[in-house]
Amino acid sequence: MGSRKSPHVVLLLYVLVCFVYQSFAIGVDTNQTAKLLVDASEASGRPISETLFGIFFEEINHAGAGGLWAELVSNRGFEAGGPNVPSNIDPWSIIGNESSLIVSTDRSSCFDRNKVALRIEVLCDSQGASSCPDGGVGIYNPGFWGMNIEKGKTYSVVLYVRSSGSINVSVSLTGSDGLQKLAAANIIASDSEVSNWTKVEVMLEAQGTNPNSRLQLTTTRKGFIWFDQVSVMPLDTYKGHGFRKDLVEMLEDLKPQFIRFPGGCFVEGEWLRNAFRWKETIGPWEERPGHFGDVWMYWTDDGIGYFEFLQLAEDLGTLPIWVFNNGISHTDQVDTSSVLPFVQEALDGLEFARGSPNSTWGSLRAAMGHPEPFDLRYVAIGNEDCGKKNYLGNYLKFYSAIKRAYPDIKIISNCDGSSRKLDHPADLYDFHVYTDAKNMFSMAHQFDHTSRSGPKAFVSEYAVTGKDAGTGSLLAALGEAGFLIGLEKNSDVVEMASYAPLFVNANNRRWNPDAIVFNSSHLYGTPSYWVQCLFNESSGATIFNATLQTNLSTSLLASAISWKNSENENSYLRIKIVNFGTNIVNLKIVVDGLEPNSINLSESTKTVLTSTNLMDENSFNEPKKVIPNRILLEKAGEDGEDMEVAISPHSFTSIDFLIESSFIRTTGADSVSVSSI
């Protein structure tokens, strides 16, 4: 490569919006014009944060229990009804009537941290005057609004049992009414084999499919029998680590650079006694006590605990961000003078994640099958606690202790530093925003004037909410797309950003909207999810100066980045445009800083997210109603550099120009800088 100065190539693209909105006046010419000037020279390029876009998981909407965690049994340890007995065993139900069996709970479990067990007194027998009904009597569990059982797949049923005599228990997976038998096996044991608590595992291969199945435990033998810690897990989970595969694969497509967990308000609790406490969520699943999440109002067995979140981050190849309680809930607070035990709990958690397998807490991690430390580099001290009476004092105690023990860990404050300097040390600060679509779009400029020195911003929760959002509308997604373009442009001060909430089980909508909607067997992404997919190459890319010349500054936003496809090593110039207005826009795009013929138009693509109505949503019936549509540019224009490319009003468009390899210079593993030869 020489040092001569090359003539700049000017690529003229006319972007025509030809889509007529059903709510617009028909036949009225409302075309407007604008020009986008892109300086794609190496001097113009700035690196985008390597961790700009990630995901935030909170246990809300049954996102984990009954969702991401593949356990099919709800209330597997009979603890959800509380420690006092007799107790509610919901959603377990009885098969039979009071003349054939009596079902209750007692505190006879062999597990010290969850003492409640289920006790069944079977009054009928296999023969005689008081014979049991066909199929026997017992209990069933419908899971989380139905278990998805699929033909040909194998399910591991694990339970603990004891009895006053010999047993013959049928373990079966059936349809919701118990009539369709999908898989079954019998547990047969002598009285000596089950006189004490005994762990039993049965593998069931499904002979049919039913997304609304249930687990049944039945018998026709008179006597007393106890059950505890009953689990049904599909063997086919993500990387064999217990996560529901189809849900994690949706996360893979986002290419997240981090995962923030486990909340959110779930971390705080309405009261501290119900906050997420990591030590209660590790070790063998049978020994975890579970807890009632009193913010989102449901029980979780904590099968997906601290260890599993760290494992999920590793499986996704992303960085974990642990949010822990700092002694503050929604209702009560620990005084700073008494907060040191909470500080020690956080330090113990860091040792569990990062410590030597010979350390006190690192050895527990190793015993769970992970002797190597996890790559935990970020922690957040609390969630949305800034301004509460004890937050600053508590925060400083945590900050000092963590920096002393782990000086490399980046610490995130709950206090917003985007408009004024923080009064305490931090590496990053939280910024949360939930608002309407118009305001979210305008917040593309939120960080334009933020100080470039000091802590970086972590936009850890953002979403359009309220009537603009419905349960996941196009309008909401467009407002968010504009906001994300602003974050891209300000990635020198915004280090991370994540949408919230991530998941919702359609049977338990505690919050609307959400990125991914699912039930026992199906799932779909909302338009907001698809917007995030169109930003999945931005982290670590190079952003160029892109200037709009228009009078549409309140309805049009654009950015330009270069990125490299890791699969085929091709390099692209990606121009993203959000048209938030109701008018057709003829946009002339002028790219400066490239050699002539450096862009291969025949291999370039255009992707558009739009629909016939702003409030259109995806659903189980129409999961692809509002999704990005990708086409080759050559199909939209007839000659090289003077093209007409269709783009709709109220739309998000992403154009990828393929840059010929002889005209680019790689600046990083996932980014390129377009330069002259």
XYZ file of C-alpha atoms in Angstrom:
677
model
C 0.000 0.000 0.000
C 1.274 3.426 -0.932
C 0.852 6.799 0.698
C -0.664 8.626 -2.294
C -3.942 10.382 -1.705
C -6.788 8.752 -3.570
C -9.783 10.536 -5.076
C -12.818 9.966 -2.910
C -15.610 7.903 -4.269
C -19.057 9.344 -3.917
C -21.716 6.700 -3.709
C -25.132 8.120 -4.460
C -28.032 6.067 -3.235
C -31.571 7.257 -3.474
C -33.652 5.686 -0.757
C -37.301 5.902 -1.655
C -40.010 5.077 0.771
C -42.838 3.692 -1.333
C -44.915 2.081 1.361
C -48.357 3.638 1.905
C -49.521 3.438 5.501
C -53.106 2.337 5.907
C -53.763 5.269 8.224
C -52.287 7.881 5.865
C -54.134 9.935 3.265
C -54.079 8.071 -0.048
C -53.048 9.827 -3.215
C -51.299 12.750 -1.511
C -47.642 13.223 -2.478
C -45.870 13.590 0.860
C -42.358 12.686 -0.301
C -39.604 14.522 1.532
C -35.889 14.631 0.870
C -32.746 14.377 2.951
C -29.055 13.724 2.475
C -26.770 11.539 4.598
C -23.058 12.330 4.419
C -20.855 9.462 5.560
C -17.126 9.940 6.052
C -15.809 6.381 5.771
C -12.161 7.355 5.889
C -9.857 5.743 8.429
C -9.380 9.085 10.177
C -13.127 9.364 10.770
C -13.524 5.925 12.329
C -13.920 5.475 16.071
C -14.042 2.109 17.848
C -17.375 1.158 19.395
C -17.243 -0.382 22.857
C -16.532 -4.112 22.641
C -19.338 -4.683 25.164
C -21.929 -2.222 23.862
C -24.923 -4.526 23.456
C -25.837 -7.403 25.740
C -28.801 -8.892 27.569
C -30.409 -8.510 30.967
C -32.059 -11.515 32.592
C -34.463 -11.025 35.462
C -36.629 -13.654 37.121
C -39.878 -11.959 36.122
C -42.803 -13.304 34.058
C -41.595 -16.846 34.874
C -38.586 -16.131 32.702
C -36.453 -18.704 34.505
C -38.782 -20.940 36.519
C -41.026 -22.310 33.788
C -38.891 -20.803 31.046
C -35.164 -20.644 30.503
C -34.575 -23.349 33.121
C -35.798 -26.574 31.533
C -37.225 -28.118 34.737
C -40.790 -29.178 33.934
C -42.128 -29.680 37.488
C -43.523 -26.664 39.306
C -43.033 -26.696 43.100
C -40.876 -29.803 42.872
C -40.022 -29.821 46.582
C -43.494 -28.969 47.943
C -41.977 -25.883 49.612
C -44.016 -23.192 47.822
C -46.790 -23.419 50.397
C -44.451 -22.297 53.164
C -42.665 -24.042 56.045
C -45.750 -24.627 58.185
C -47.718 -27.818 57.658
C -50.240 -28.768 56.499
C -49.598 -26.567 53.487
C -50.806 -25.766 49.996
C -49.255 -28.104 47.411
C -50.404 -26.128 44.348
C -50.089 -26.838 41.412
C -49.951 -30.499 42.465
C -53.391 -32.102 42.409
C -54.897 -35.347 43.668
C -55.874 -38.319 41.521
C -58.681 -40.084 43.359
C -61.070 -39.024 46.125
C -61.056 -38.889 49.912
C -62.330 -42.426 50.175
C -59.249 -43.726 48.372
C -56.430 -41.528 49.649
C -55.487 -38.669 51.974
C -52.763 -36.260 50.826
C -50.991 -33.900 53.210
C -47.597 -32.403 53.944
C -45.269 -32.889 56.884
C -41.738 -31.873 57.838
C -40.049 -35.227 57.426
C -37.793 -34.480 54.444
C -34.176 -35.591 54.572
C -33.053 -32.156 53.343
C -32.242 -29.744 56.131
C -32.937 -26.537 54.182
C -36.300 -27.695 52.795
C -38.021 -29.923 55.292
C -41.493 -30.145 53.750
C -42.399 -33.459 52.086
C -45.601 -34.882 50.636
C -47.335 -37.678 52.541
C -49.936 -39.927 50.921
C -52.074 -42.371 52.868
C -53.500 -44.808 50.339
C -56.777 -46.213 51.668
C -57.622 -48.461 48.737
C -55.773 -51.576 47.608
C -55.091 -53.639 44.526
C -57.861 -56.060 45.334
C -60.754 -56.655 47.694
C -63.775 -54.587 48.585
C -61.785 -51.352 48.778
C -59.897 -51.817 45.541
C -58.353 -48.780 43.890
C -59.798 -47.420 40.651
C -58.210 -48.412 37.346
C -54.978 -46.522 36.910
C -54.510 -46.134 40.653
C -54.576 -43.082 42.900
C -51.942 -40.491 43.605
C -50.910 -37.040 42.473
C -50.103 -35.165 39.295
C -48.186 -32.026 38.392
C -49.096 -29.967 35.285
C -45.806 -28.105 35.316
C -45.844 -24.464 34.300
C -49.125 -24.336 32.368
C -48.442 -27.676 30.732
C -45.318 -29.748 30.145
C -44.075 -29.921 26.571
C -43.452 -33.606 25.933
C -42.129 -34.492 22.472
C -42.146 -37.861 20.760
C -38.760 -39.586 20.653
C -37.196 -37.399 23.345
C -36.012 -38.755 26.677
C -36.914 -37.253 30.042
C -35.140 -37.832 33.330
C -37.535 -38.230 36.253
C -35.796 -37.961 39.617
C -37.609 -38.218 42.926
C -37.054 -39.117 46.565
C -39.369 -41.649 48.119
C -39.888 -43.580 51.353
C -42.676 -45.841 52.541
C -43.976 -47.881 55.428
C -43.979 -50.951 53.180
C -43.119 -52.170 49.715
C -44.116 -49.956 46.807
C -45.244 -50.217 43.207
C -45.525 -46.673 41.865
C -46.375 -45.839 38.281
C -44.430 -42.833 36.955
C -46.037 -41.537 33.777
C -46.200 -38.587 31.437
C -49.727 -38.107 30.161
C -52.002 -35.629 28.455
C -53.668 -32.950 30.538
C -56.613 -35.210 31.392
C -54.453 -38.218 32.187
C -55.891 -40.308 29.364
C -53.151 -40.006 26.728
C -50.163 -42.051 27.909
C -46.951 -40.645 26.459
C -44.436 -42.566 28.580
C -44.533 -44.702 31.702
C -42.428 -46.859 34.017
C -42.875 -48.467 37.425
C -40.848 -48.054 40.595
C -40.946 -51.371 42.409
C -39.117 -51.705 45.728
C -39.286 -53.781 48.887
C -40.002 -52.247 52.259
C -36.337 -52.486 53.264
C -35.276 -50.592 50.145
C -37.535 -47.603 50.839
C -37.838 -47.591 54.621
C -35.538 -44.538 54.510
C -35.468 -41.748 51.950
C -34.225 -43.177 48.649
C -33.316 -41.373 45.427
C -34.851 -42.930 42.316
C -34.184 -41.977 38.708
C -36.305 -43.141 35.784
C -35.664 -42.437 32.104
C -38.826 -42.055 30.050
C -38.841 -41.962 26.259
C -41.945 -40.229 24.936
C -44.103 -42.202 22.499
C -46.161 -39.163 21.569
C -46.228 -35.377 21.623
C -48.363 -33.093 23.753
C -47.461 -29.516 24.781
C -49.975 -29.633 27.627
C -48.802 -32.752 29.425
C -48.485 -33.626 33.090
C -46.500 -35.933 35.387
C -48.448 -38.582 37.318
C -47.359 -40.639 40.341
C -49.922 -43.315 41.072
C -50.251 -46.595 42.957
C -52.816 -49.290 43.757
C -51.083 -50.476 46.924
C -52.464 -49.613 50.365
C -50.157 -47.919 52.858
C -48.189 -44.753 53.522
C -45.804 -43.242 50.991
C -43.821 -40.020 51.018
C -42.429 -38.071 48.050
C -40.009 -35.175 47.906
C -37.944 -33.237 45.341
C -39.651 -34.529 42.221
C -38.008 -33.405 38.986
C -38.599 -33.918 35.263
C -35.874 -32.659 32.957
C -35.467 -33.230 29.219
C -32.068 -34.691 28.412
C -31.875 -32.409 25.376
C -30.862 -29.100 26.987
C -28.517 -26.353 25.827
C -24.975 -27.733 26.010
C -26.272 -30.243 28.542
C -26.455 -27.608 31.270
C -30.195 -27.553 31.919
C -31.281 -24.583 29.798
C -34.182 -24.738 27.352
C -32.513 -24.917 23.959
C -34.879 -22.890 21.790
C -34.867 -19.964 24.216
C -31.072 -19.856 24.476
C -30.756 -20.071 20.707
C -32.811 -16.872 20.495
C -30.230 -15.299 22.793
C -27.381 -16.581 20.630
C -28.780 -14.684 17.652
C -28.462 -11.421 19.596
C -24.699 -12.064 19.923
C -24.723 -10.565 23.435
C -21.455 -9.255 24.822
C -22.653 -9.534 28.430
C -25.486 -10.891 30.545
C -26.676 -8.929 33.565
C -28.384 -11.129 36.195
C -30.479 -12.058 38.188
C -32.362 -8.731 38.387
C -33.717 -6.127 38.750
C -36.208 -5.889 41.511
C -35.843 -9.646 41.980
C -32.485 -8.901 43.621
C -33.970 -6.395 46.054
C -37.200 -8.065 47.088
C -40.189 -6.195 48.419
C -38.700 -7.194 51.776
C -35.120 -8.287 52.400
C -36.285 -11.645 53.704
C -37.426 -12.464 50.160
C -34.441 -11.064 48.265
C -32.317 -13.295 46.023
C -29.455 -14.624 48.163
C -26.837 -16.430 46.126
C -25.760 -18.892 48.815
C -29.266 -20.343 48.891
C -29.104 -21.099 45.148
C -25.927 -23.207 44.847
C -25.117 -26.830 45.492
C -27.263 -29.858 44.586
C -30.680 -28.765 43.375
C -32.411 -30.998 45.919
C -30.838 -29.038 48.765
C -31.821 -25.564 47.582
C -34.626 -24.117 49.713
C -36.115 -21.933 46.976
C -37.829 -18.664 47.793
C -40.895 -16.562 47.136
C -40.170 -13.582 44.881
C -42.428 -11.048 46.555
C -41.979 -8.353 43.889
C -43.234 -10.464 40.974
C -45.297 -12.657 43.286
C -44.351 -16.244 42.548
C -42.306 -19.074 43.962
C -39.062 -20.247 42.409
C -37.186 -23.398 43.362
C -33.962 -21.594 42.360
C -32.941 -24.354 39.995
C -31.417 -21.553 37.965
C -29.141 -20.074 40.590
C -25.891 -18.152 40.827
C -23.817 -21.014 39.405
C -26.209 -21.558 36.495
C -26.136 -17.878 35.531
C -22.342 -17.944 35.449
C -22.491 -21.148 33.409
C -24.959 -19.613 30.964
C -22.666 -16.630 30.423
C -19.783 -18.986 29.696
C -21.916 -21.114 27.359
C -22.921 -18.002 25.414
C -19.323 -16.790 25.291
C -20.299 -13.578 27.012
C -19.350 -11.674 30.178
C -21.385 -12.102 33.371
C -22.508 -9.009 35.290
C -23.604 -9.954 38.783
C -26.128 -7.693 40.511
C -26.240 -8.334 44.263
C -28.269 -6.988 47.135
C -26.581 -4.240 49.153
C -28.776 -4.515 52.216
C -31.697 -2.621 50.693
C -35.122 -3.823 49.549
C -38.177 -1.908 48.393
C -39.369 -1.672 51.987
C -36.562 -2.180 54.513
C -32.872 -1.288 54.678
C -29.827 -2.404 56.637
C -28.056 0.456 58.353
C -24.525 1.090 57.116
C -23.188 0.304 60.583
C -24.614 -3.220 60.225
C -23.972 -3.913 56.547
C -20.623 -5.745 56.814
C -22.215 -9.242 56.776
C -23.796 -8.327 53.426
C -20.397 -7.120 52.209
C -18.859 -10.436 53.226
C -21.619 -12.280 51.392
C -20.666 -10.426 48.202
C -16.963 -11.182 48.729
C -17.817 -14.846 49.247
C -19.773 -14.750 45.996
C -16.761 -13.366 44.160
C -14.588 -16.105 45.618
C -17.145 -18.681 44.491
C -16.939 -17.341 40.927
C -13.236 -16.529 40.708
C -11.450 -18.255 43.555
C -9.058 -21.163 43.452
C -10.706 -24.593 43.538
C -8.883 -24.986 46.846
C -10.483 -21.892 48.391
C -13.472 -22.112 50.714
C -16.083 -21.012 48.194
C -14.148 -21.906 45.054
C -14.107 -25.508 46.231
C -17.922 -25.527 46.175
C -17.842 -24.314 42.581
C -15.378 -27.077 41.760
C -17.633 -29.620 43.450
C -20.425 -28.495 41.141
C -18.273 -29.478 38.168
C -16.428 -26.255 37.329
C -12.916 -26.200 38.830
C -11.797 -23.351 36.556
C -12.808 -19.851 37.686
C -15.558 -18.027 35.840
C -14.661 -14.822 33.990
C -16.516 -12.426 36.296
C -15.291 -8.860 35.719
C -18.326 -6.692 36.569
C -20.581 -6.342 39.595
C -23.447 -3.957 40.318
C -24.012 -2.860 43.896
C -27.792 -2.975 44.197
C -30.538 -2.109 41.746
C -32.314 1.255 41.499
C -31.317 2.077 45.078
C -29.703 5.470 44.507
C -31.277 8.115 46.722
C -32.371 5.664 49.392
C -31.236 6.613 52.874
C -28.492 4.029 53.335
C -27.388 3.500 49.734
C -24.341 5.752 49.593
C -22.978 4.561 52.937
C -23.571 0.924 52.069
C -22.189 1.363 48.561
C -18.896 2.766 49.844
C -18.461 -0.199 52.201
C -18.934 -2.626 49.309
C -16.776 -0.589 46.941
C -13.803 -0.405 49.289
C -13.905 -4.073 50.249
C -14.244 -5.311 46.665
C -11.529 -3.054 45.259
C -9.222 -4.165 48.055
C -9.744 -7.851 47.302
C -10.341 -7.655 43.523
C -8.909 -4.404 42.159
C -9.605 -5.403 38.549
C -13.359 -5.812 38.997
C -15.431 -2.989 37.527
C -18.062 -1.720 39.920
C -21.397 -0.286 38.784
C -23.219 2.361 40.797
C -27.001 2.754 40.795
C -26.664 6.540 40.538
C -27.021 8.260 37.161
C -23.899 10.175 36.140
C -25.028 11.217 32.659
C -25.958 14.794 33.551
C -23.837 15.502 36.606
C -20.699 14.134 38.207
C -21.079 11.322 40.721
C -20.194 12.094 44.337
C -18.650 8.641 44.831
C -16.172 6.401 42.996
C -17.440 4.024 40.307
C -16.313 2.431 37.067
C -19.758 2.584 35.510
C -23.166 3.945 36.438
C -26.644 2.584 35.773
C -29.058 4.422 33.506
C -32.633 3.102 33.289
C -35.355 4.474 31.025
C -38.923 3.340 30.419
C -40.942 5.840 28.423
C -43.197 6.354 25.405
C -41.991 5.855 21.840
C -41.656 9.526 20.867
C -39.605 10.375 23.937
C -37.432 7.274 23.522
C -36.689 8.272 19.930
C -35.719 11.792 21.030
C -33.395 10.312 23.672
C -30.997 9.378 20.889
C -29.287 12.584 22.000
C -29.346 11.749 25.731
C -25.574 11.281 25.964
C -24.465 13.859 23.386
C -23.344 16.278 26.087
C -22.309 13.820 28.789
C -18.791 14.347 30.138
C -16.264 12.190 28.310
C -14.219 11.736 31.493
C -15.116 9.687 34.528
C -17.290 6.580 34.801
C -18.949 5.134 31.717
C -22.700 4.680 31.308
C -24.376 1.296 31.535
C -27.880 1.597 30.070
C -28.862 -1.598 31.815
C -32.619 -1.263 31.356
C -34.458 0.465 28.534
C -37.785 -0.080 26.770
C -40.777 1.729 25.351
C -43.717 1.021 27.664
C -47.337 2.035 28.103
C -49.977 2.381 25.393
C -47.335 2.830 22.674
C -45.931 -0.606 23.437
C -48.940 -2.884 23.796
C -47.380 -6.308 24.288
C -44.628 -5.568 21.782
C -45.463 -3.171 18.948
C -43.649 -1.892 15.869
C -44.023 1.640 17.261
C -42.131 0.682 20.422
C -39.381 -0.965 18.400
C -38.864 2.097 16.197
C -38.524 4.373 19.212
C -35.928 2.000 20.642
C -34.064 1.747 17.331
C -33.599 5.516 17.330
C -32.347 5.405 20.919
C -29.834 2.661 20.074
C -28.471 4.669 17.155
C -27.784 7.401 19.681
C -25.994 4.929 21.948
C -23.857 3.768 19.016
C -22.814 7.339 18.299
C -22.025 7.909 21.961
C -20.271 4.614 22.550
C -17.187 6.460 23.776
C -19.158 7.197 26.954
C -21.797 4.413 26.841
C -20.032 1.127 27.496
C -23.039 -1.210 27.732
C -26.766 -1.359 27.030
C -29.490 -3.999 27.480
C -33.238 -4.174 26.922
C -35.656 -5.159 29.689
C -37.371 -7.465 30.330
C -35.889 -10.233 28.233
C -38.488 -13.032 28.564
C -42.179 -13.490 29.295
C -44.124 -16.691 29.712
C -47.395 -15.796 27.997
C -49.274 -17.378 30.908
C -47.785 -14.990 33.462
C -47.403 -11.481 32.054
C -46.199 -9.426 34.996
C -44.704 -6.801 32.671
C -45.318 -5.601 29.133
C -43.680 -5.553 26.683
C -40.826 -8.067 26.573
C -38.267 -9.148 23.985
C -39.101 -12.870 23.734
C -42.529 -14.427 24.336
C -42.945 -18.146 24.965
C -45.174 -20.870 26.303
C -44.382 -24.525 26.941
C -43.685 -25.322 23.280
C -43.530 -22.164 21.156
C -41.799 -18.805 21.158
C -41.382 -15.661 19.103
C -39.480 -12.412 19.167
C -41.284 -9.089 19.475
C -40.318 -6.272 17.087
C -38.062 -4.972 19.874
C -36.162 -8.265 19.764
C -35.644 -7.923 16.015
C -34.353 -4.375 16.421
C -31.696 -5.736 18.779
C -30.766 -8.351 16.176
C -30.060 -5.545 13.705
C -27.559 -4.093 16.180
C -25.842 -7.420 16.885
C -22.725 -6.526 14.862
C -22.226 -3.118 16.476
C -20.204 -4.151 19.536
C -16.519 -3.773 18.688
C -17.239 -2.336 15.244
C -16.007 1.011 13.905
C -18.397 3.953 13.721
C -17.969 6.752 11.182
C -19.138 10.320 11.138
C -22.581 10.336 9.539
C -24.333 13.682 9.119
C -27.955 14.142 8.081
C -28.833 17.256 6.079
C -32.571 17.507 6.510
C -35.441 19.375 8.094
C -36.650 16.038 9.470
C -34.362 16.018 12.495
C -37.210 14.985 14.791
C -38.172 11.932 12.738
C -35.026 10.688 10.972
C -31.882 9.182 12.489
C -28.968 7.364 10.892
C -25.582 5.852 11.687
C -22.763 4.210 9.743
C -20.439 1.479 10.959
C -17.995 -0.977 9.446
C -17.980 -4.554 10.642
C -16.486 -7.885 9.676
C -18.438 -11.114 9.266
C -16.576 -13.699 11.329
C -18.043 -16.552 9.288
C -16.890 -15.538 5.803
C -14.386 -12.760 6.661
C -16.300 -10.299 4.461
C -16.257 -6.660 5.502
C -19.252 -4.369 5.303
C -20.241 -0.753 5.643
C -23.585 -0.811 7.452
C -25.873 2.205 7.289
C -28.888 2.132 9.597
C -31.810 4.525 9.153
C -34.860 4.995 11.347
C -37.734 6.859 9.749
C -40.030 7.698 12.634
C -42.207 9.963 10.514
C -45.341 9.405 8.461
C -43.895 10.762 5.215
C -41.982 9.175 2.387
C -38.352 10.249 2.486
C -36.045 10.330 -0.525
C -32.662 9.952 1.097
C -29.467 10.555 -0.825
C -26.553 8.777 0.805
C -23.112 10.152 0.036
C -20.182 7.999 1.175
C -16.812 9.733 1.140
C -13.395 8.230 1.804
C -13.352 5.128 -0.390
C -11.588 4.181 -3.594
C -13.732 3.960 -6.745
C -15.442 0.581 -7.177
C -14.622 -0.474 -3.623
C -18.263 -1.301 -2.905
C -19.664 -4.476 -4.429
C -23.314 -3.562 -4.925
C -24.328 -6.949 -6.320
C -23.446 -8.609 -2.995
C -24.847 -5.846 -0.803
C -28.147 -6.185 1.056
C -30.964 -4.148 2.498
C -32.962 -5.240 5.567
C -36.212 -3.509 6.518
C -38.358 -3.793 9.639
C -41.843 -2.355 9.104
C -45.506 -3.346 8.914
C -48.918 -2.157 7.783
C -49.802 -0.650 11.142
C -47.700 0.973 13.839
C -49.310 -1.115 16.551
C -48.783 -4.421 14.748
C -47.360 -7.161 16.963
C -46.141 -10.710 16.588
C -48.050 -13.558 18.198
C -48.105 -17.342 18.416
C -50.506 -17.338 15.457
C -48.400 -14.853 13.477
C -44.857 -15.058 14.897
C -43.346 -13.439 11.792
C -45.837 -10.646 11.193
C -43.261 -7.970 12.076
C -39.764 -9.241 11.332
C -36.851 -7.894 9.259
C -37.073 -8.543 5.518
C -33.689 -8.894 3.785
C -33.098 -8.597 0.039
C -30.145 -8.084 -2.295
C -29.679 -4.483 -3.329
C -29.275 -5.487 -6.964
C -32.940 -6.384 -7.036
C -33.909 -2.877 -6.045
C -31.836 -0.858 -8.481
C -30.913 -1.105 -12.097
C -27.491 0.442 -12.299
C -24.441 0.605 -10.085
C -24.096 3.781 -8.063
C -27.367 5.508 -8.895
C -29.990 3.271 -7.393
C -33.490 3.453 -6.090
C -33.954 1.426 -2.936
C -37.382 0.985 -1.361
C -37.716 1.960 2.266
C -40.947 2.487 4.167
C -42.071 5.325 6.411
C -42.230 4.287 10.044
C -39.494 1.772 9.409
C -36.021 0.697 10.435
C -33.668 -0.020 7.531
C -30.192 -1.534 7.643
C -28.088 -1.499 4.446
C -24.934 -3.611 4.292
C -22.496 -2.615 1.548
C -19.934 -5.311 0.827
C -16.454 -3.758 0.766
C -14.004 -5.516 -1.525
C -11.094 -6.867 0.510
C -8.467 -5.029 -1.518
C -9.899 -1.721 -0.357
C -10.039 -2.317 3.392
C -7.702 -2.638 6.301
C -8.688 -4.720 9.285
C -8.526 -2.905 12.620
C -9.802 -5.660 14.893
C -11.240 -9.125 14.986
C -14.781 -7.898 14.495
C -14.320 -4.473 12.938
C -12.801 -2.859 9.856
C -11.763 0.616 8.859
C -12.365 1.641 5.250
C -9.337 3.488 3.924
C -7.722 4.801 0.758
C -4.854 3.044 -0.949
